[in-house]
Amino acid sequence: MTSQTVIQVRDVRRSFRSPKKEEGWKGTLGLLVSPKYESHEALKGVTFNIESGSFVGLIGANGAGKTTLLKILSGLIPPSSGDAQVLGFEPFKRPIEFRQSISLVMGQKAQLWWDLPAVDAFDLIRAIYEIPTKTYRDRLGILTDLMDVKKHLNTQIRRLSLGERMKMELIGALLHWPQVIFLDEPTIGLDVLAAHKLREFLRVFNQQEKATIILTSHNMDDIERLCSRILILRSGEMIYDGPPGKLTREGELMLRVRLMQTPTSEELQAVTGLSAKSIDLKTGESAGEENEDGSDLKSIYFHVKQDQVASSLQKLMSKYQVVDMGMEEQSLEKVIQRLYEDERG
Amino acid sequence: MAKMSRYIDSLKVQIKNNFVREAVYRSNFITMVAVDLVWMAVEFSLFSVIYSNTPVLAGWTKHQVFFFLGVFFASDALFTTFFQRNFWQFSDLVNKGELDILLTKPVHPLFLALTRWFNLTAWFNVVLGVGVMIRFAPQAGFAGGWKWLLLVFWLLVGVFSAVQIRFAFSIWAFWTERSWAMSRLYYQFFAFATKPDSLYPAMIRYSLMTAIPFAFIGSVPARALLHGLEPREYLQITLVLIAFMVFNTFFWRRGLRRYQSASS
Amino acid sequence: MAERSLKPSWLRWVWRVAALKNGFKDATAYRIEFLFEVLGAAVVPAAIQWVLWYALFKVGGMNEVAGMTYTDMVQYTLVSLLFSQVRGGDHDFELSELIRSGQLSNYLLRPVGVVEFIYIRGVAPKLFIASICLVIGMVLGLFFGFDPMRMFGAMIMALVGNIIHYQIGAALASTGFYWEEAYSVLMVKNMIVSLLSGELIPLNIFPESLQWIWKSTPFYLYVFGPVQYALGRWTHAEFFMQMGIASLWLVAGWLLVKISWGLGMRRYLSLGG
C-alpha cells in the first residue's frame, strides 16, 4: 500500500484576540462601549504533511500552540491565514463527510454523558453516525475486547474509574471508524498501568486499521512508544519535525563525572568553558544512583555535544582528580525539557 | 432528505436514554409533581382571592381564567419536558467548551444540545393541565368537540414560541460568561405569561404580543380557544415568530463566529 | 473549651465581619448582573401587581376592593417593592446543596457554625439593598407625607422577617439529611411565601373567612406588615404588638434550627459525613 498525504498544512497562522477589561465600574462600562482587545499569536506559520496511517506526536510546552493546531485540523476554528487540508477537505467548512471521517478526543473534556451507562451513550453515537447495527455490534465487540471493558458496558460512566472512563471515551470516538483521529492529552491523569493499556490499544488500532493518529501529550512515554514522527512546537513555531530517535541521537550527550574536589558551578564554567546551563551539579537523570558505591562524592553532569566530550574531559582532568566517569544518552524527556528551557532562557 | 433518518434515529435514542436516566433517578417524580401542584394551588388561590371581590376581570370570568391556567400549565409542561434543562445547560456548553465536541459531530450542534435532557416526569403535568381545561371548559364557555384538536395546534404554537424566546435569552452566553443573569431575566418576564394578556394595559399587552411575546405561550392559545382571534392577530403571530427565528439564526451564527475567533 | 474563652470577646466578631464583607463582594463581583438582578426582581412583580389593579379598577370599573381604592393599591404595590427586596434570599438552598453534595464536611472543620456562616454571607447584599431601600423610602415618605420614622421601623420589621425566613428555610433544609430532594421543600415554601407574605397582593383582600390563613404564619411580617406600618395603616401600638409576635417567631425559629440541625448533624456524622 502506498501512503497518501491525508493532512496538508501550509504556512498556517492563527492569532486571536481577547477583550481587555479594566478594573471596576469604568472597566465594565468601557467593555460595553468601546472594548479594547489584546492580540496573541498562537501559531506563527506552520507547514507540514502527514501521510495516511502514520502516528504523529505533537509536543510543546503549555501555550505552544498544540491545541490550537488540533482545533484547526478538526475544523473547530479557522486559521487566520494559510491553508490546511484534511482528507482533501477544508476542515473549517466542516462538510458532513469530513465530520463523518474524523474524531477528536480531548482528555479534559468528556463527550460521553456521565449519567448513562456506556452502552446507551454509544447507542447515540451509532445513531448520529448512522452506523449499521451489525457493523456497530462488530466494532463494539472488537473495541471492548481490545480495551478489556466488556464487563463495564452497563455501568453508569460516572461510576467508572478515570482509566475506564477514558477507555470508554476512546471507544466512543472510534465507533465510526474515523480515518483521522486527533487525541489531545488522552493519558492525562491516568495511572501508569491505565496509561500503558491505553497506549497499547492505540498502537494496535493504528497498526490494524491504518488510521492516521495525531496525538498531543506531555507524557514522553506516550510519544516514545507510539509515534514514529514528532512535531515540536515552541511559541507557535515548529522547531522540529522528524523521528523521536533522531532527536535524542542528534542532541547532546550527558557526561557524568565524579571528582575528589567539590568545585562550584562558576569554577567549572571557567575550567570547561561551558555555560552554566550545561552544568548540572545536583539533579540529573540518575541522581538517585550517585552513591551506589557508598562514597558521598556527588556526580556532576555536563550536557555537551559529541565533539565536545574529549576536550571537556581533558580540561576537567587537568584541574581536578576524576574518580569516575561515564556517558549517558539523554532521554527524550530530558531533551524536550531543555528545548522548552531554551525558549525561556 | 436522506439526513432526516439520522435525526429521527438520534432522537429516538435520546428519548430512550432519558428513560434509562429517569429510571436511575426515580425519586424526583413525586417531588416534581408536588412542587407543580403547589404552584398551581397558589395561582388558583390568587385568582380566587381576586374574584372574591369582583365577578369579571377585563372580560374574563373566574372559570375562563382557570381554563387559561390549564392551557398555560400544559404548554409550560411541554416546554419543561423537552427543553427546559437543555436551555439551562446552554451557558455551560459555550463557556466550558463542550460545544467543541458537538461541532465535530455529523449533525447540527444545536440538535444535540437541545435534545439532550428530557424531563419525562413533566408529562404528568401536561396531563394535569389538560385535566384542568376539561374540568373548567363548560363553565368557561369552551365548545369542546372537534375543537379539542385545535388545542393540539395551539399547544405546539405555545411551545414553539417558548423555545424561540428562551433561545433569544440564552444566546448571550457567547458574549457574557454569566448568562444566567439573562436566564433569570427570562423567568422574571415569564411571570407575565402566567396571567391572561387581556388583563394588561395596552402598552404591556402590545409588548407581550411583539418584542417579548410571552403571551404566545398561554394567553393567545387560551384566547384563541375561548373567543377566537382577530385575523390581524394570526398575521401578527406569524410575523413575530418569523422575526424571532431570523434574529436567533443571525445571533447563533454571530455567536459561533465569536466563539471560534476567541478560542486559541 | 477553655482555650476559646481566653480570647477577647471581640475576636468572635472578626469572622462574622469577614463573612459579611466576603458575601458582599461575592454578590457584587459582577456589578451589571447584580444591578440587573435587583431591578428585575423589583420591576416585574410590581408591574404584574399593578396590572391586576389596573384590570380591577380601571377596566373592571370597581371603586373599592376590601376598603382599598386604586390609589391605595398602587401605593401598596410601590412600597411593598422596598420590602420584598429585603425578604429572605435563596441561601437556604445553599444549605441543602451543602448537605446533598457532602461539602458540609468542609465547613465542619471550621470553628464557625455553618448555618450562621451561610446566613451572614447571604445577608450581606440584602443589608446593602435594605439601606438603599430605606433611603428611597424615607425620601418618598417626605414627598408623600408619610412619617420617615415609620419607614425606619418598617425596615427593621422586614429585616427581622428576613431572619425568620432563613430560620424556617434552614430548618426545612435539614430534611436534606434524610432526603436527596430537600430543595423541593424549599421551593414549595417559597411559593407559599410569595402568596402569604403580601408581595403579590395585599393580604387584607383575602375573603374574611380565609384571613386566618395568613395570620397564622409569620410570612406576613416580611412584606405586608412593614407596608401597613410604613403607610400608616397600622398604629404604633399595633406595630409594637406585631414586633412582639415577630420576636416570638424568632425564638421559635431559633429553637427549630437548633433541634433540626442537632438531629440532622448527628445522623450526618454517624453516617461518616
PDB file of N, CA and C in Angstrom, chain A residues 122-190:
ATOM      1  N   PHE A 122     -23.108   4.965  23.760  1.00  0.00           N
ATOM      2  CA  PHE A 122     -22.606   4.507  22.457  1.00  0.00           C
ATOM      3  C   PHE A 122     -23.735   4.391  21.446  1.00  0.00           C
ATOM      4  N   ASP A 123     -24.903   4.026  21.938  1.00  0.00           N
ATOM      5  CA  ASP A 123     -26.034   3.866  21.040  1.00  0.00           C
ATOM      6  C   ASP A 123     -26.361   5.188  20.345  1.00  0.00           C
ATOM      7  N   LEU A 124     -26.222   6.271  21.080  1.00  0.00           N
ATOM      8  CA  LEU A 124     -26.457   7.581  20.475  1.00  0.00           C
ATOM      9  C   LEU A 124     -25.424   7.847  19.385  1.00  0.00           C
ATOM     10  N   ILE A 125     -24.198   7.491  19.669  1.00  0.00           N
ATOM     11  CA  ILE A 125     -23.137   7.691  18.676  1.00  0.00           C
ATOM     12  C   ILE A 125     -23.448   6.885  17.413  1.00  0.00           C
ATOM     13  N   ARG A 126     -23.945   5.672  17.617  1.00  0.00           N
ATOM     14  CA  ARG A 126     -24.340   4.846  16.476  1.00  0.00           C
ATOM     15  C   ARG A 126     -25.368   5.591  15.621  1.00  0.00           C
ATOM     16  N   ALA A 127     -26.361   6.182  16.302  1.00  0.00           N
ATOM     17  CA  ALA A 127     -27.422   6.866  15.563  1.00  0.00           C
ATOM     18  C   ALA A 127     -26.890   8.104  14.849  1.00  0.00           C
ATOM     19  N   ILE A 128     -26.054   8.861  15.550  1.00  0.00           N
ATOM     20  CA  ILE A 128     -25.536  10.102  14.970  1.00  0.00           C
ATOM     21  C   ILE A 128     -24.722   9.821  13.706  1.00  0.00           C
ATOM     22  N   TYR A 129     -23.905   8.771  13.763  1.00  0.00           N
ATOM     23  CA  TYR A 129     -23.038   8.468  12.628  1.00  0.00           C
ATOM     24  C   TYR A 129     -23.681   7.488  11.646  1.00  0.00           C
ATOM     25  N   GLU A 130     -24.918   7.125  11.932  1.00  0.00           N
ATOM     26  CA  GLU A 130     -25.630   6.177  11.064  1.00  0.00           C
ATOM     27  C   GLU A 130     -24.814   4.920  10.807  1.00  0.00           C
ATOM     28  N   ILE A 131     -24.323   4.315  11.855  1.00  0.00           N
ATOM     29  CA  ILE A 131     -23.573   3.075  11.704  1.00  0.00           C
ATOM     30  C   ILE A 131     -24.587   1.934  11.639  1.00  0.00           C
ATOM     31  N   PRO A 132     -24.533   1.100  10.606  1.00  0.00           N
ATOM     32  CA  PRO A 132     -25.469  -0.030  10.533  1.00  0.00           C
ATOM     33  C   PRO A 132     -25.329  -0.914  11.778  1.00  0.00           C
ATOM     34  N   THR A 133     -26.458  -1.407  12.262  1.00  0.00           N
ATOM     35  CA  THR A 133     -26.465  -2.119  13.538  1.00  0.00           C
ATOM     36  C   THR A 133     -25.458  -3.267  13.604  1.00  0.00           C
ATOM     37  N   LYS A 134     -25.374  -4.019  12.517  1.00  0.00           N
ATOM     38  CA  LYS A 134     -24.474  -5.180  12.517  1.00  0.00           C
ATOM     39  C   LYS A 134     -23.018  -4.708  12.659  1.00  0.00           C
ATOM     40  N   THR A 135     -22.650  -3.736  11.827  1.00  0.00           N
ATOM     41  CA  THR A 135     -21.302  -3.176  11.889  1.00  0.00           C
ATOM     42  C   THR A 135     -21.018  -2.653  13.301  1.00  0.00           C
ATOM     43  N   TYR A 136     -22.024  -1.953  13.837  1.00  0.00           N
ATOM     44  CA  TYR A 136     -21.869  -1.366  15.166  1.00  0.00           C
ATOM     45  C   TYR A 136     -21.546  -2.440  16.200  1.00  0.00           C
ATOM     46  N   ARG A 137     -22.311  -3.546  16.153  1.00  0.00           N
ATOM     47  CA  ARG A 137     -22.085  -4.622  17.120  1.00  0.00           C
ATOM     48  C   ARG A 137     -20.692  -5.202  16.980  1.00  0.00           C
ATOM     49  N   ASP A 138     -20.283  -5.430  15.707  1.00  0.00           N
ATOM     50  CA  ASP A 138     -18.950  -5.989  15.479  1.00  0.00           C
ATOM     51  C   ASP A 138     -17.871  -5.076  16.054  1.00  0.00           C
ATOM     52  N   ARG A 139     -17.997  -3.788  15.707  1.00  0.00           N
ATOM     53  CA  ARG A 139     -16.964  -2.853  16.162  1.00  0.00           C
ATOM     54  C   ARG A 139     -16.932  -2.747  17.675  1.00  0.00           C
ATOM     55  N   LEU A 140     -18.125  -2.660  18.262  1.00  0.00           N
ATOM     56  CA  LEU A 140     -18.183  -2.550  19.719  1.00  0.00           C
ATOM     57  C   LEU A 140     -17.507  -3.773  20.340  1.00  0.00           C
ATOM     58  N   GLY A 141     -17.744  -4.941  19.741  1.00  0.00           N
ATOM     59  CA  GLY A 141     -17.109  -6.161  20.225  1.00  0.00           C
ATOM     60  C   GLY A 141     -15.595  -6.070  20.152  1.00  0.00           C
ATOM     61  N   ILE A 142     -15.097  -5.658  18.993  1.00  0.00           N
ATOM     62  CA  ILE A 142     -13.644  -5.552  18.799  1.00  0.00           C
ATOM     63  C   ILE A 142     -13.045  -4.581  19.811  1.00  0.00           C
ATOM     64  N   LEU A 143     -13.651  -3.400  19.915  1.00  0.00           N
ATOM     65  CA  LEU A 143     -13.083  -2.358  20.763  1.00  0.00           C
ATOM     66  C   LEU A 143     -13.140  -2.726  22.246  1.00  0.00           C
ATOM     67  N   THR A 144     -14.265  -3.290  22.668  1.00  0.00           N
ATOM     68  CA  THR A 144     -14.352  -3.629  24.096  1.00  0.00           C
ATOM     69  C   THR A 144     -13.412  -4.781  24.436  1.00  0.00           C
ATOM     70  N   ASP A 145     -13.187  -5.670  23.460  1.00  0.00           N
ATOM     71  CA  ASP A 145     -12.218  -6.743  23.700  1.00  0.00           C
ATOM     72  C   ASP A 145     -10.818  -6.173  23.847  1.00  0.00           C
ATOM     73  N   LEU A 146     -10.464  -5.321  22.907  1.00  0.00           N
ATOM     74  CA  LEU A 146      -9.131  -4.719  22.927  1.00  0.00           C
ATOM     75  C   LEU A 146      -8.883  -3.968  24.229  1.00  0.00           C
ATOM     76  N   MET A 147      -9.909  -3.278  24.682  1.00  0.00           N
ATOM     77  CA  MET A 147      -9.767  -2.436  25.870  1.00  0.00           C
ATOM     78  C   MET A 147     -10.078  -3.191  27.149  1.00  0.00           C
ATOM     79  N   ASP A 148     -10.669  -4.362  26.992  1.00  0.00           N
ATOM     80  CA  ASP A 148     -10.996  -5.158  28.167  1.00  0.00           C
ATOM     81  C   ASP A 148     -11.995  -4.449  29.088  1.00  0.00           C
ATOM     82  N   VAL A 149     -13.061  -3.949  28.493  1.00  0.00           N
ATOM     83  CA  VAL A 149     -14.049  -3.234  29.311  1.00  0.00           C
ATOM     84  C   VAL A 149     -15.450  -3.787  29.121  1.00  0.00           C
ATOM     85  N   LYS A 150     -15.551  -4.972  28.535  1.00  0.00           N
ATOM     86  CA  LYS A 150     -16.874  -5.511  28.232  1.00  0.00           C
ATOM     87  C   LYS A 150     -17.767  -5.532  29.474  1.00  0.00           C
ATOM     88  N   LYS A 151     -17.158  -5.863  30.604  1.00  0.00           N
ATOM     89  CA  LYS A 151     -17.957  -6.016  31.818  1.00  0.00           C
ATOM     90  C   LYS A 151     -18.472  -4.686  32.365  1.00  0.00           C
ATOM     91  N   HIS A 152     -17.898  -3.582  31.893  1.00  0.00           N
ATOM     92  CA  HIS A 152     -18.321  -2.280  32.414  1.00  0.00           C
ATOM     93  C   HIS A 152     -19.353  -1.588  31.547  1.00  0.00           C
ATOM     94  N   LEU A 153     -19.751  -2.244  30.450  1.00  0.00           N
ATOM     95  CA  LEU A 153     -20.607  -1.558  29.475  1.00  0.00           C
ATOM     96  C   LEU A 153     -21.921  -1.067  30.067  1.00  0.00           C
ATOM     97  N   ASN A 154     -22.420  -1.796  31.084  1.00  0.00           N
ATOM     98  CA  ASN A 154     -23.716  -1.403  31.630  1.00  0.00           C
ATOM     99  C   ASN A 154     -23.609  -0.592  32.905  1.00  0.00           C
ATOM    100  N   THR A 155     -22.404  -0.122  33.197  1.00  0.00           N
ATOM    101  CA  THR A 155     -22.221   0.701  34.385  1.00  0.00           C
ATOM    102  C   THR A 155     -22.333   2.165  33.982  1.00  0.00           C
ATOM    103  N   GLN A 156     -22.968   2.948  34.843  1.00  0.00           N
ATOM    104  CA  GLN A 156     -23.014   4.387  34.610  1.00  0.00           C
ATOM    105  C   GLN A 156     -21.590   4.908  34.498  1.00  0.00           C
ATOM    106  N   ILE A 157     -21.357   5.765  33.546  1.00  0.00           N
ATOM    107  CA  ILE A 157     -19.986   6.194  33.296  1.00  0.00           C
ATOM    108  C   ILE A 157     -19.379   6.904  34.500  1.00  0.00           C
ATOM    109  N   ARG A 158     -20.199   7.665  35.223  1.00  0.00           N
ATOM    110  CA  ARG A 158     -19.632   8.396  36.355  1.00  0.00           C
ATOM    111  C   ARG A 158     -19.165   7.467  37.478  1.00  0.00           C
ATOM    112  N   ARG A 159     -19.608   6.223  37.435  1.00  0.00           N
ATOM    113  CA  ARG A 159     -19.161   5.290  38.474  1.00  0.00           C
ATOM    114  C   ARG A 159     -17.880   4.563  38.088  1.00  0.00           C
ATOM    115  N   LEU A 160     -17.403   4.809  36.881  1.00  0.00           N
ATOM    116  CA  LEU A 160     -16.179   4.127  36.448  1.00  0.00           C
ATOM    117  C   LEU A 160     -14.952   4.883  36.950  1.00  0.00           C
ATOM    118  N   SER A 161     -13.831   4.186  37.010  1.00  0.00           N
ATOM    119  CA  SER A 161     -12.593   4.869  37.380  1.00  0.00           C
ATOM    120  C   SER A 161     -12.153   5.722  36.198  1.00  0.00           C
ATOM    121  N   LEU A 162     -11.242   6.650  36.486  1.00  0.00           N
ATOM    122  CA  LEU A 162     -10.798   7.569  35.434  1.00  0.00           C
ATOM    123  C   LEU A 162     -10.261   6.804  34.227  1.00  0.00           C
ATOM    124  N   GLY A 163      -9.509   5.757  34.493  1.00  0.00           N
ATOM    125  CA  GLY A 163      -8.924   4.970  33.409  1.00  0.00           C
ATOM    126  C   GLY A 163      -9.982   4.306  32.553  1.00  0.00           C
ATOM    127  N   GLU A 164     -10.966   3.690  33.200  1.00  0.00           N
ATOM    128  CA  GLU A 164     -12.033   3.012  32.455  1.00  0.00           C
ATOM    129  C   GLU A 164     -12.833   4.038  31.661  1.00  0.00           C
ATOM    130  N   ARG A 165     -13.036   5.189  32.290  1.00  0.00           N
ATOM    131  CA  ARG A 165     -13.814   6.227  31.643  1.00  0.00           C
ATOM    132  C   ARG A 165     -13.135   6.681  30.353  1.00  0.00           C
ATOM    133  N   MET A 166     -11.814   6.845  30.447  1.00  0.00           N
ATOM    134  CA  MET A 166     -11.063   7.293  29.273  1.00  0.00           C
ATOM    135  C   MET A 166     -11.116   6.241  28.174  1.00  0.00           C
ATOM    136  N   LYS A 167     -11.090   4.985  28.581  1.00  0.00           N
ATOM    137  CA  LYS A 167     -11.216   3.920  27.583  1.00  0.00           C
ATOM    138  C   LYS A 167     -12.551   4.031  26.879  1.00  0.00           C
ATOM    139  N   MET A 168     -13.604   4.280  27.660  1.00  0.00           N
ATOM    140  CA  MET A 168     -14.933   4.412  27.067  1.00  0.00           C
ATOM    141  C   MET A 168     -14.966   5.610  26.118  1.00  0.00           C
ATOM    142  N   GLU A 169     -14.346   6.699  26.545  1.00  0.00           N
ATOM    143  CA  GLU A 169     -14.291   7.882  25.678  1.00  0.00           C
ATOM    144  C   GLU A 169     -13.660   7.517  24.334  1.00  0.00           C
ATOM    145  N   LEU A 170     -12.571   6.768  24.418  1.00  0.00           N
ATOM    146  CA  LEU A 170     -11.884   6.392  23.177  1.00  0.00           C
ATOM    147  C   LEU A 170     -12.750   5.498  22.311  1.00  0.00           C
ATOM    148  N   ILE A 171     -13.409   4.533  22.938  1.00  0.00           N
ATOM    149  CA  ILE A 171     -14.295   3.659  22.163  1.00  0.00           C
ATOM    150  C   ILE A 171     -15.353   4.501  21.472  1.00  0.00           C
ATOM    151  N   GLY A 172     -15.940   5.427  22.242  1.00  0.00           N
ATOM    152  CA  GLY A 172     -16.962   6.297  21.676  1.00  0.00           C
ATOM    153  C   GLY A 172     -16.431   7.085  20.491  1.00  0.00           C
ATOM    154  N   ALA A 173     -15.164   7.452  20.563  1.00  0.00           N
ATOM    155  CA  ALA A 173     -14.579   8.268  19.496  1.00  0.00           C
ATOM    156  C   ALA A 173     -14.212   7.440  18.278  1.00  0.00           C
ATOM    157  N   LEU A 174     -14.151   6.111  18.438  1.00  0.00           N
ATOM    158  CA  LEU A 174     -13.669   5.274  17.338  1.00  0.00           C
ATOM    159  C   LEU A 174     -14.763   4.462  16.670  1.00  0.00           C
ATOM    160  N   LEU A 175     -15.951   4.445  17.279  1.00  0.00           N
ATOM    161  CA  LEU A 175     -17.013   3.570  16.767  1.00  0.00           C
ATOM    162  C   LEU A 175     -17.337   3.822  15.299  1.00  0.00           C
ATOM    163  N   HIS A 176     -17.162   5.028  14.829  1.00  0.00           N
ATOM    164  CA  HIS A 176     -17.482   5.300  13.425  1.00  0.00           C
ATOM    165  C   HIS A 176     -16.262   5.086  12.526  1.00  0.00           C
ATOM    166  N   TRP A 177     -15.248   4.433  13.064  1.00  0.00           N
ATOM    167  CA  TRP A 177     -14.048   4.090  12.301  1.00  0.00           C
ATOM    168  C   TRP A 177     -13.497   5.307  11.544  1.00  0.00           C
ATOM    169  N   PRO A 178     -13.084   6.327  12.280  1.00  0.00           N
ATOM    170  CA  PRO A 178     -12.574   7.523  11.621  1.00  0.00           C
ATOM    171  C   PRO A 178     -11.252   7.244  10.906  1.00  0.00           C
ATOM    172  N   GLN A 179     -11.016   7.990   9.839  1.00  0.00           N
ATOM    173  CA  GLN A 179      -9.738   7.823   9.146  1.00  0.00           C
ATOM    174  C   GLN A 179      -8.646   8.657   9.789  1.00  0.00           C
ATOM    175  N   VAL A 180      -9.063   9.747  10.427  1.00  0.00           N
ATOM    176  CA  VAL A 180      -8.094  10.596  11.105  1.00  0.00           C
ATOM    177  C   VAL A 180      -8.578  10.822  12.537  1.00  0.00           C
ATOM    178  N   ILE A 181      -7.662  10.619  13.480  1.00  0.00           N
ATOM    179  CA  ILE A 181      -8.040  10.741  14.886  1.00  0.00           C
ATOM    180  C   ILE A 181      -7.125  11.768  15.551  1.00  0.00           C
ATOM    181  N   PHE A 182      -7.741  12.743  16.191  1.00  0.00           N
ATOM    182  CA  PHE A 182      -6.965  13.726  16.929  1.00  0.00           C
ATOM    183  C   PHE A 182      -7.114  13.452  18.419  1.00  0.00           C
ATOM    184  N   LEU A 183      -6.007  13.265  19.091  1.00  0.00           N
ATOM    185  CA  LEU A 183      -6.071  12.958  20.520  1.00  0.00           C
ATOM    186  C   LEU A 183      -5.339  14.048  21.286  1.00  0.00           C
ATOM    187  N   ASP A 184      -6.076  14.763  22.126  1.00  0.00           N
ATOM    188  CA  ASP A 184      -5.453  15.818  22.911  1.00  0.00           C
ATOM    189  C   ASP A 184      -5.282  15.315  24.337  1.00  0.00           C
ATOM    190  N   GLU A 185      -4.067  14.987  24.702  1.00  0.00           N
ATOM    191  CA  GLU A 185      -3.739  14.526  26.053  1.00  0.00           C
ATOM    192  C   GLU A 185      -4.612  13.375  26.528  1.00  0.00           C
ATOM    193  N   PRO A 186      -4.632  12.272  25.814  1.00  0.00           N
ATOM    194  CA  PRO A 186      -5.532  11.192  26.224  1.00  0.00           C
ATOM    195  C   PRO A 186      -5.135  10.522  27.529  1.00  0.00           C
ATOM    196  N   THR A 187      -3.876  10.604  27.903  1.00  0.00           N
ATOM    197  CA  THR A 187      -3.480   9.872  29.117  1.00  0.00           C
ATOM    198  C   THR A 187      -3.411  10.770  30.337  1.00  0.00           C
ATOM    199  N   ILE A 188      -3.916  11.976  30.224  1.00  0.00           N
ATOM    200  CA  ILE A 188      -3.783  12.909  31.349  1.00  0.00           C
ATOM    201  C   ILE A 188      -4.525  12.377  32.571  1.00  0.00           C
ATOM    202  N   GLY A 189      -3.844  12.377  33.686  1.00  0.00           N
ATOM    203  CA  GLY A 189      -4.462  11.946  34.936  1.00  0.00           C
ATOM    204  C   GLY A 189      -4.544  10.445  35.130  1.00  0.00           C
ATOM    205  N   LEU A 190      -4.086   9.673  34.167  1.00  0.00           N
ATOM    206  CA  LEU A 190      -4.180   8.216  34.309  1.00  0.00           C
ATOM    207  C   LEU A 190      -2.965   7.663  35.050  1.00  0.00           C
TER     208      LEU A 190
END
